[in-house]
Coordinates of C-alpha atoms in Angstrom, one line a residue:
M4 CA 0.1 0.0 0.0
E5 CA 1.5 3.4 -0.9
T6 CA 2.0 6.0 1.6
Q7 CA 0.1 9.0 0.5
G8 CA 2.6 12.2 -0.2
T9 CA 5.4 10.0 -1.1
I10 CA 6.4 7.1 -3.4
T11 CA 7.1 3.4 -2.4
V12 CA 9.8 1.0 -3.5
A13 CA 7.3 -0.7 -5.6
R14 CA 6.4 2.5 -7.4
A15 CA 9.9 3.5 -7.8
L16 CA 10.7 0.0 -9.6
D17 CA 7.9 0.7 -11.8
L18 CA 9.2 4.0 -13.2
P19 CA 10.7 3.8 -16.7
A20 CA 14.3 4.5 -15.8
L21 CA 14.6 1.5 -13.4
R22 CA 12.3 -0.6 -15.6
R23 CA 14.8 -0.3 -18.3
G24 CA 17.2 -2.2 -16.0
L25 CA 15.0 -5.2 -15.8
P26 CA 14.8 -5.2 -12.1
E27 CA 14.4 -8.4 -9.8
V28 CA 13.5 -8.2 -6.4
V29 CA 15.8 -10.9 -4.7
T30 CA 14.7 -10.4 -0.9
G31 CA 12.0 -8.5 0.8
A32 CA 9.3 -8.5 -1.7
E33 CA 6.8 -8.2 1.1
L34 CA 8.4 -5.0 2.0
L35 CA 8.1 -3.0 -1.2
D36 CA 5.4 -0.7 0.3
R37 CA 8.2 1.1 2.0
P38 CA 8.2 4.8 1.5
V39 CA 11.3 6.1 -0.3
R40 CA 12.5 9.5 1.0
W41 CA 15.2 10.2 -1.3
V42 CA 17.6 8.4 -4.0
H43 CA 21.4 8.1 -3.3
A44 CA 24.0 6.4 -5.6
G45 CA 27.4 5.6 -4.2
E46 CA 30.2 3.1 -3.9
A47 CA 32.0 3.9 -0.9
P48 CA 32.2 0.9 1.9
N49 CA 31.4 3.1 4.6
I50 CA 28.1 4.8 2.5
A51 CA 25.8 4.0 5.4
A52 CA 27.3 6.7 7.7
L53 CA 26.3 9.3 4.8
L54 CA 22.7 8.0 5.0
K55 CA 19.6 9.5 7.0
G56 CA 17.2 6.7 6.5
G57 CA 14.5 6.2 4.0
E58 CA 16.9 6.3 0.9
L59 CA 16.8 3.8 -2.2
L60 CA 20.5 3.1 -2.5
L61 CA 22.0 2.4 -6.1
T62 CA 25.4 0.6 -6.4
T63 CA 27.3 -1.4 -8.6
G64 CA 28.5 -3.4 -5.6
L65 CA 32.3 -1.9 -5.8
G66 CA 31.7 -0.9 -2.0
V67 CA 30.1 -4.0 -1.0
G68 CA 33.6 -5.8 -0.1
P69 CA 35.2 -9.0 -1.5
R70 CA 34.8 -11.2 1.7
P71 CA 31.6 -12.6 3.2
A72 CA 32.1 -11.1 6.5
E73 CA 32.6 -7.8 4.9
Q74 CA 29.5 -8.0 2.9
R75 CA 27.3 -9.2 5.8
A76 CA 28.6 -6.1 7.7
Y77 CA 27.9 -3.7 4.9
L78 CA 24.2 -5.0 4.5
R79 CA 23.7 -5.0 8.4
R80 CA 24.9 -1.2 8.5
L81 CA 22.6 -0.2 5.9
A82 CA 19.7 -2.0 7.5
E83 CA 20.4 -0.2 10.8
R84 CA 20.3 3.3 8.9
G85 CA 16.8 2.2 7.9
I86 CA 17.5 2.7 4.1
A87 CA 14.1 1.8 2.0
A88 CA 15.8 -0.7 -0.4
L89 CA 19.3 -1.6 -2.0
V90 CA 19.5 -1.8 -5.8
V91 CA 22.6 -3.5 -7.2
E92 CA 23.3 -3.1 -10.7
L93 CA 25.2 -6.5 -12.0
G94 CA 28.2 -6.0 -14.1
P95 CA 31.9 -6.1 -13.9
R96 CA 31.7 -6.2 -10.2
F97 CA 29.1 -8.9 -9.6
R98 CA 27.6 -11.2 -12.4
T99 CA 25.4 -12.7 -9.6
L100 CA 24.8 -11.5 -6.3
P101 CA 27.1 -13.2 -3.5
V102 CA 25.1 -15.7 -1.4
A103 CA 26.4 -13.7 1.7
V104 CA 24.9 -10.5 0.6
V105 CA 21.5 -12.4 -0.4
D106 CA 21.4 -14.0 3.1
A107 CA 22.3 -10.8 5.0
A108 CA 19.6 -9.1 3.3
R109 CA 16.9 -11.4 4.0
S110 CA 18.0 -12.0 7.7
C111 CA 17.8 -7.9 8.1
G112 CA 14.6 -7.6 6.6
L113 CA 16.1 -5.6 3.8
P114 CA 14.7 -5.2 0.3
L115 CA 17.4 -6.4 -2.3
V116 CA 16.8 -5.7 -6.0
Q117 CA 19.2 -6.8 -8.7
L118 CA 19.5 -4.9 -12.1
H119 CA 20.0 -7.1 -15.1
R120 CA 20.9 -4.4 -17.3
E121 CA 23.0 -1.1 -17.0
V122 CA 20.9 1.9 -16.4
P123 CA 22.3 5.5 -15.8
F124 CA 22.1 6.2 -12.2
V125 CA 21.7 10.0 -12.8
A126 CA 18.4 9.1 -14.8
V127 CA 17.1 6.9 -12.3
T128 CA 17.9 9.6 -9.3
E129 CA 16.4 12.5 -11.5
E130 CA 13.3 10.6 -12.3
I131 CA 12.4 9.3 -8.8
H132 CA 13.3 12.7 -7.1
T133 CA 10.9 14.4 -9.6
E134 CA 8.1 11.9 -8.7
I135 CA 8.8 12.6 -5.0
V136 CA 8.5 16.2 -5.3
N137 CA 5.4 15.9 -7.7
E138 CA 3.9 13.7 -4.9
H139 CA 4.8 16.4 -2.2
Y140 CA 3.4 19.0 -4.2
A141 CA 0.0 17.3 -4.8
L142 CA 0.0 16.7 -0.9
L143 CA 0.5 20.3 -0.1
R144 CA -2.2 21.2 -2.6
Q145 CA -4.7 18.8 -0.6
A146 CA -3.7 20.5 2.5
D147 CA -4.4 24.1 0.9
V148 CA -7.8 23.0 0.1
V149 CA -8.6 22.3 3.7
H150 CA -6.9 25.5 4.7
R151 CA -8.8 27.4 2.1
Q152 CA -12.1 25.9 3.2
G153 CA -11.4 26.7 7.0
T154 CA -10.7 30.5 6.0
E155 CA -13.9 30.5 4.0
V156 CA -15.5 29.2 7.4
L157 CA -14.2 32.0 9.3
L158 CA -15.1 34.7 6.8
R159 CA -18.9 33.4 6.8
G160 CA -18.7 34.0 10.4
G161 CA -18.1 30.6 11.7
G162 CA -15.8 29.6 14.4
V163 CA -13.9 26.8 16.1
P164 CA -16.7 24.0 15.9
E165 CA -17.2 24.7 12.1
I166 CA -13.5 24.4 11.5
L167 CA -13.1 21.1 13.3
R168 CA -16.2 19.6 11.5
N169 CA -14.5 20.6 8.2
F170 CA -11.2 19.2 9.1
A171 CA -12.9 16.1 10.6
E172 CA -14.8 15.5 7.2
F173 CA -11.4 15.9 5.4
A174 CA -9.4 13.5 7.5
G175 CA -12.4 11.0 8.0
N176 CA -11.7 10.6 11.7
P177 CA -12.6 12.3 15.0
V178 CA -10.6 15.4 15.9
Y179 CA -10.5 17.0 19.3
L180 CA -9.2 20.1 20.9
E181 CA -8.0 20.1 24.1
T182 CA -6.1 22.5 26.4
P183 CA -2.4 21.9 27.3
D184 CA -3.1 20.3 30.3
G185 CA -5.8 17.7 28.9
R186 CA -9.0 19.1 29.2
L187 CA -11.3 18.5 26.2
L188 CA -12.7 21.6 24.8
Y189 CA -14.8 20.3 21.7
A190 CA -14.7 17.0 19.8
A191 CA -16.1 16.7 16.3
G192 CA -16.5 13.4 14.0
P193 CA -16.9 13.1 10.3
A194 CA -20.6 12.9 9.0
G195 CA -22.1 10.0 7.4
V196 CA -19.7 7.3 9.2
A197 CA -20.9 3.8 9.1
P198 CA -23.6 2.6 11.7
G199 CA -22.0 1.5 14.9
A200 CA -18.7 3.5 14.3
T201 CA -17.4 4.8 17.5
D202 CA -18.7 8.3 18.9
P203 CA -15.7 10.8 19.2
L204 CA -16.6 11.1 22.9
Q205 CA -16.5 7.5 23.5
A206 CA -13.1 7.1 21.8
W207 CA -11.9 10.0 24.0
E208 CA -13.1 8.2 27.1
G209 CA -11.8 5.1 25.9
L210 CA -8.2 6.6 25.9
R211 CA -8.7 8.3 29.2
A212 CA -10.0 5.1 30.7
R213 CA -6.6 3.5 30.1
R214 CA -5.0 5.8 32.5
A215 CA -5.9 4.7 36.2
D216 CA -4.6 8.3 37.4
R217 CA -6.9 10.1 34.8
R218 CA -4.2 12.3 33.5
P219 CA -4.4 13.4 29.8
P220 CA -4.9 10.6 27.5
E221 CA -2.0 9.5 25.4
P222 CA -2.9 9.1 21.6
P223 CA -2.3 5.8 20.1
A224 CA 0.3 5.3 17.6
G225 CA -0.5 6.8 14.2
S226 CA -2.4 9.6 15.7
V227 CA -1.7 13.1 14.3
L228 CA -1.2 16.2 16.9
A229 CA -0.7 19.7 16.1
D230 CA 0.0 22.5 18.5
V231 CA -2.3 25.5 18.5
P232 CA 0.0 28.6 19.5
G233 CA -1.0 31.6 21.3
G234 CA -1.1 30.7 25.0
G235 CA 1.0 32.6 27.5
R236 CA 4.2 34.5 26.4
G237 CA 6.9 33.7 24.1
P238 CA 7.3 32.4 20.5
G239 CA 6.9 28.6 21.8
A240 CA 3.9 29.0 23.9
V241 CA 1.1 26.6 23.2
R242 CA -2.8 27.7 23.8
A243 CA -4.5 24.4 22.9
R244 CA -3.7 21.0 21.1
L245 CA -5.3 19.4 18.0
T246 CA -5.6 15.7 18.0
V247 CA -6.7 13.4 15.2
L248 CA -7.3 9.9 16.0
P249 CA -7.0 7.1 13.3
V250 CA -10.4 5.5 14.4
T251 CA -12.0 5.1 11.0
A252 CA -9.0 5.0 8.8
P253 CA -5.2 5.3 8.9
L254 CA -3.9 8.8 9.0
A255 CA -1.4 10.0 6.0
P256 CA 1.2 12.8 5.8
V257 CA -1.3 15.1 4.3
H258 CA -3.3 15.1 7.3
R259 CA -0.4 16.0 9.3
I260 CA 0.2 19.1 7.1
A261 CA -3.5 20.0 7.0
A262 CA -3.7 19.5 10.9
E263 CA -0.6 22.1 11.4
R264 CA -2.5 24.6 8.9
T265 CA -5.6 23.9 10.9
A266 CA -4.1 24.6 14.1
D267 CA -3.0 28.0 12.6
L268 CA -6.5 28.8 12.0
L269 CA -7.8 27.9 15.3
A270 CA -5.2 30.2 16.9
V271 CA -6.6 33.2 15.1
V272 CA -10.0 32.4 16.6
L273 CA -9.1 31.4 19.9
L274 CA -7.2 34.8 20.4
R275 CA -10.7 36.3 20.8
A276 CA -11.4 36.7 24.7
R277 CA -12.8 33.7 26.5
Q278 CA -13.0 31.7 23.4
E279 CA -12.1 28.4 25.1
E280 CA -15.1 29.0 27.5
E281 CA -17.7 29.4 24.7
L282 CA -16.2 26.5 22.8
T283 CA -16.6 24.3 25.7
A284 CA -20.3 25.5 26.2
R285 CA -20.8 25.0 22.4
G286 CA -19.3 21.3 22.7
R287 CA -21.9 20.6 25.6
G288 CA -24.6 22.0 23.8
D289 CA -24.1 20.0 20.7
F290 CA -23.9 17.0 22.9
L291 CA -27.3 17.8 24.6
T292 CA -28.9 18.5 21.2
D293 CA -27.5 15.1 19.7
L294 CA -29.0 13.6 23.0
A295 CA -32.3 15.4 22.3
E296 CA -32.6 14.2 18.7
G297 CA -31.8 10.7 19.5
R298 CA -28.4 10.8 17.9
V299 CA -26.9 9.6 21.3
E300 CA -28.0 6.1 22.5
P301 CA -29.2 6.4 26.1
S302 CA -26.8 3.8 27.3
D303 CA -23.7 5.7 25.8
A304 CA -24.8 9.1 27.2
P305 CA -23.6 8.6 31.0
A306 CA -19.9 8.0 29.7
Q307 CA -20.0 11.0 27.3
A308 CA -21.5 13.3 29.8
R309 CA -18.6 12.2 32.2
V310 CA -16.2 13.1 29.5
L311 CA -17.7 16.7 29.3
G312 CA -17.5 16.9 33.3
F313 CA -21.0 16.1 34.2
R314 CA -20.6 13.7 37.4
P315 CA -24.1 13.8 39.0
S316 CA -24.0 11.7 42.5
G317 CA -25.9 8.7 43.1
D318 CA -28.7 7.3 41.1
G319 CA -30.9 10.5 41.4
P320 CA -33.0 11.8 38.5
L321 CA -31.6 14.4 35.8
L322 CA -33.5 17.7 35.4
P323 CA -33.5 18.9 31.9
M324 CA -33.8 22.8 31.3
V325 CA -33.7 25.1 28.5
M326 CA -33.2 28.8 28.2
R327 CA -34.2 30.6 24.8
L328 CA -32.8 34.2 24.2
A329 CA -35.0 36.4 22.1
E330 CA -32.2 38.2 21.0
D331 CA -29.0 40.0 21.8
P332 CA -29.6 43.8 21.7
R333 CA -26.1 44.7 20.9
P334 CA -24.5 44.7 17.4
L335 CA -23.0 41.7 16.2
S336 CA -19.4 41.3 17.4
G337 CA -17.2 38.7 15.9
G338 CA -19.7 36.2 14.6
G339 CA -22.8 35.4 12.7
A340 CA -24.9 33.6 14.9
A341 CA -28.8 33.2 14.7
G342 CA -30.8 36.0 16.6
G343 CA -28.1 38.4 16.4
V344 CA -25.7 37.0 18.9
G345 CA -22.3 37.4 18.2
A346 CA -19.3 35.0 19.2
E347 CA -17.9 37.4 21.7
S348 CA -21.3 37.9 23.4
W349 CA -21.7 34.3 23.7
A350 CA -18.3 34.0 25.1
E351 CA -19.3 36.4 27.9
L352 CA -22.7 34.8 28.4
A353 CA -21.2 31.2 28.8
H354 CA -18.6 32.8 31.2
A355 CA -21.3 34.6 33.4
L356 CA -23.6 31.5 33.3
R357 CA -21.0 29.2 34.6
E358 CA -20.2 31.5 37.6
E359 CA -23.9 31.9 38.2
L360 CA -24.5 28.4 38.1
A361 CA -21.7 27.3 40.7
S362 CA -23.9 28.4 43.5
V363 CA -26.7 26.4 42.7
G364 CA -25.5 23.4 44.8
A365 CA -26.1 20.7 42.2
P366 CA -24.0 19.2 39.2
V367 CA -24.8 21.1 36.0
L368 CA -23.9 20.4 32.3
L369 CA -24.3 23.8 30.7
G370 CA -24.4 24.1 26.9
V371 CA -25.1 26.7 24.3
R372 CA -26.6 26.4 21.0
L373 CA -25.6 29.4 18.8
P374 CA -28.0 28.4 15.7
E375 CA -31.1 28.6 17.9
A376 CA -29.9 31.0 20.5
R377 CA -30.6 28.5 23.2
V378 CA -29.1 27.5 26.3
P379 CA -29.8 23.7 27.2
L380 CA -28.8 22.3 30.6
L381 CA -28.9 19.0 32.6
V382 CA -29.2 19.2 36.5
G383 CA -28.4 16.3 38.6
L384 CA -31.0 16.0 41.4
R385 CA -31.1 13.9 44.5
T386 CA -34.5 13.1 44.5
A387 CA -37.6 14.0 42.0
A388 CA -39.0 16.1 44.9
D389 CA -36.2 18.6 44.6
R390 CA -37.4 19.7 41.2
G391 CA -39.1 22.7 41.9
A392 CA -36.8 24.2 44.1
V393 CA -33.7 23.2 42.1
A394 CA -35.4 24.7 39.0
M395 CA -36.0 28.1 40.8
R396 CA -32.3 28.4 41.6
V397 CA -31.3 27.3 38.2
A398 CA -33.5 29.9 36.5
A399 CA -32.3 32.7 38.9
A400 CA -28.8 31.9 38.2
L401 CA -29.6 31.9 34.3
R402 CA -31.2 35.2 34.5
A403 CA -28.4 36.8 36.5
G404 CA -25.9 35.5 34.1
V405 CA -27.6 37.0 31.1
G406 CA -27.9 40.5 33.3
R407 CA -24.1 40.2 33.9
A408 CA -23.2 39.2 30.4
W409 CA -25.5 41.8 28.7
P410 CA -25.9 44.6 30.8
D411 CA -27.1 46.8 28.4
R412 CA -30.2 45.1 27.2
P413 CA -32.9 47.9 26.7
A414 CA -35.9 47.8 29.0
G415 CA -38.3 46.6 26.2
A416 CA -36.1 43.6 25.2
H417 CA -37.9 40.3 25.7
P418 CA -36.8 38.3 28.7
P419 CA -35.2 34.9 28.2
V420 CA -37.7 32.2 28.7
V421 CA -36.6 29.3 31.1
I422 CA -38.5 25.9 31.0
A423 CA -38.0 23.1 33.3
G424 CA -38.7 19.6 31.9
L425 CA -39.7 16.5 33.8
A426 CA -37.2 14.8 36.0
A427 CA -36.1 11.4 34.2
G428 CA -33.5 9.0 34.0
W429 CA -30.8 8.9 31.1
D430 CA -33.7 6.7 29.0
G431 CA -36.3 9.5 29.1
V432 CA -34.1 12.8 29.3
G433 CA -33.5 13.1 25.6
G434 CA -37.1 13.2 24.9
E435 CA -37.7 15.7 27.8
L436 CA -34.9 18.1 26.5
R437 CA -36.5 18.2 23.1
H438 CA -39.9 18.9 24.6
A439 CA -38.5 21.6 26.9
A440 CA -36.9 23.2 23.8
E441 CA -40.1 23.1 21.8
A442 CA -42.0 24.7 24.8
A443 CA -39.5 27.6 25.1
H444 CA -40.5 28.6 21.5
A445 CA -44.1 28.2 22.2
A446 CA -43.8 30.2 25.5
H447 CA -42.7 33.3 23.5
G448 CA -45.1 36.2 24.2
L449 CA -46.6 34.7 27.2
A450 CA -46.5 36.6 30.5
D451 CA -43.0 36.7 31.9
R452 CA -42.2 34.3 34.7
D453 CA -38.9 33.3 36.4
W454 CA -39.7 29.7 34.8
Y455 CA -42.1 27.6 33.3
D456 CA -43.0 24.1 34.0
V457 CA -43.2 22.2 30.7
R458 CA -46.5 20.5 31.8
S459 CA -48.2 24.1 31.9
L460 CA -47.4 24.6 28.4
D461 CA -48.9 21.5 26.8
V462 CA -51.7 23.5 25.0
D463 CA -49.3 26.2 23.9
L464 CA -46.8 23.7 22.4
L465 CA -49.6 22.0 20.5
L466 CA -50.7 25.2 19.0
W467 CA -47.1 26.3 18.2
R468 CA -46.8 22.9 16.3
L469 CA -49.8 23.7 14.3
R470 CA -48.6 27.3 13.5
E471 CA -47.5 26.3 9.7
H472 CA -51.1 25.0 8.9
G473 CA -53.7 27.4 7.7
D474 CA -56.3 26.0 9.8
L475 CA -55.1 27.4 12.8
A476 CA -55.4 30.9 11.6
A477 CA -58.8 30.2 10.2
F478 CA -59.8 28.8 13.6
V479 CA -58.8 31.8 15.3
D480 CA -60.7 34.1 12.7
R481 CA -63.6 31.9 12.9
V482 CA -63.8 32.0 16.8
I483 CA -62.5 35.4 17.8
G484 CA -62.3 37.2 14.5
P485 CA -65.2 39.8 15.1
L486 CA -63.6 40.5 18.2
L487 CA -60.3 41.1 17.1
A488 CA -61.8 43.5 14.4
H489 CA -63.6 45.2 16.8
D490 CA -60.5 46.0 19.0
R491 CA -58.7 47.4 15.8
D492 CA -61.2 50.1 15.7
A493 CA -63.0 50.8 19.0
R494 CA -62.3 51.7 22.5
P495 CA -62.1 50.2 25.0
P496 CA -60.7 47.0 23.6
L497 CA -62.7 43.9 24.8
V498 CA -60.2 41.2 24.2
P499 CA -58.4 41.8 27.5
T500 CA -61.9 41.5 29.4
L501 CA -62.5 38.2 27.7
E502 CA -59.0 37.0 28.7
V503 CA -59.4 38.0 32.3
Y504 CA -62.9 36.4 32.5
L505 CA -61.6 33.2 31.4
R506 CA -58.8 33.2 33.6
H507 CA -61.1 33.4 36.4
A508 CA -63.3 30.8 35.2
G509 CA -66.3 32.9 34.4
R510 CA -66.6 34.3 38.0
K511 CA -67.9 37.7 37.3
A512 CA -67.2 39.3 40.8
E513 CA -63.4 38.5 40.7
T514 CA -63.3 39.4 37.1
A515 CA -64.8 42.8 37.9
R516 CA -62.2 43.2 40.8
A517 CA -59.1 42.1 38.6
L518 CA -60.2 44.7 36.0
H519 CA -61.1 47.6 38.4
L520 CA -64.7 48.0 37.2
N521 CA -68.0 47.9 38.5
R522 CA -70.1 44.9 37.7
Q523 CA -72.6 46.9 35.6
T524 CA -69.8 47.9 33.3
L525 CA -68.5 44.4 33.3
Y526 CA -71.9 43.0 32.3
D527 CA -72.2 45.6 29.7
R528 CA -68.6 44.4 28.1
L529 CA -69.6 40.7 28.4
A530 CA -72.8 41.3 26.7
R531 CA -71.3 43.1 23.8
I532 CA -68.6 40.4 23.5
A533 CA -71.5 37.8 23.2
R534 CA -73.4 39.9 20.7
L535 CA -70.1 40.5 18.6
L536 CA -69.3 36.6 18.5
G537 CA -72.7 35.2 18.3
T538 CA -72.0 33.0 21.6
D539 CA -73.1 32.1 24.7
L540 CA -70.4 32.7 27.4
E541 CA -71.8 30.6 29.8
D542 CA -71.5 27.4 27.5
P543 CA -68.5 25.1 28.4
Q544 CA -67.7 23.9 25.0
T545 CA -67.9 27.9 23.9
V546 CA -65.6 28.9 26.6
L547 CA -63.1 26.1 25.7
A548 CA -63.0 27.2 22.1
L549 CA -62.7 31.0 23.0
G550 CA -59.6 29.9 25.4
V551 CA -57.7 28.0 22.7
A552 CA -58.4 30.5 20.1
L553 CA -56.9 33.4 22.3
Q554 CA -53.8 31.2 22.9
A555 CA -53.5 30.2 19.5
R556 CA -53.6 34.1 18.5
R557 CA -50.0 34.5 19.7
H558 CA -48.9 31.9 17.0
V559 CA -50.6 33.2 13.9
R560 CA -49.9 36.7 14.0

């Protein structure tokens, strides 16, 4: 098998210059896939001292020596130097190769080739060197493609996750970004891998599990590592390390070159303040989203969560929560995230949330999802009975973190929506995360609360899922359309009166007190509402339809 970015002994023997010499492989036919770094021709007995390894050595045998002991020593020194192969041209010095030469080459595991016809060594050297240079040039062009794609990602507003996913696609293997002390920042794998293939986080945990002291895992042989410069002071300072593991396929020299160029791109991105913190939160957000979308098996989730630093104590349930941010009121700063949230804003938010959540008193796995302007979390509970109290503390910490990170939010900005799902084990937590994320969208426009119980939003969630269907808008228009039309042109508006009336289950005295109206004024308004809609406000089915229509109105505006 030929190594990418170089040529092998077999390939060199197949080139026209050597083929004209009628090459015959005497020993080491199974070793012809050795890479050829360079070609050297020489006749000195001590030629091995002049070589560095990886050479294809051309000789007529003048330096091999006349005695068997000298011949064996000559071959042994070449093998110890690590040359790719020895090519001997038969002629005046050797009509046939001596038995000692053949035996020594075989015992040393050195490919030995004899040429039956004379060839100009300079032509062989020139042709093979040209081939090596061309191979390296092709290799550099492939690495340039990856570098160019990564640059385009940056110009489009992408960041570290997008660059790593692009590189993982090129390498066909999982890639990791870690701090110099071995803390995992982000993991990415190629898309479309075969079913049953190892998840990037599982591969990482497998490496760490080999170390009883839990020190940073040592990458296996064949891995590619590249330092990301920029941390501390001095030209040799390292801010992070990029690692590629040969999980799916072997890695080639082009992957090493591409990794070094990708590391340079990552250094540019990580120059932004607190990018490591934002990157860590994005990695956890991707994991939680994959868990919610069913791309992570529940049986694999605990191990992957441990890799990300989430280690709840005992066998207590997990509390999934989601915070949805309506917008970042400040201008974009260094990113193109959805909802107007810039990368630097997310870095500040991730830092503030982590510090605020430290006081919650429960283990928390915090993630961010830039595309949806969403913050998913998992919280470890001791018992299901702790759900309400813990949800309250987490919601307060989340809102405080938003206030710290974005202190200049205008007074009219929509507050963040915090949803608490139902406490569940790993088997059910993915579905609850997805349910909470959808409920966070459905809660948009509701009266502000510290946090919402996902169960209280079931009707809103159903209506939100129907928002794209024209039937929902037609339903709203059919049930309360005349009332909405009245409120556009007349005062006082009647919709608020109906909403308060329904909220108090048709109890008129309580409704009048809540609206600060005398009873007769309330009776007059309710009568006008009944006339406009042609309905009986005492009928239970009518009341149900009116309540649903008023809730659906938020989703069809």
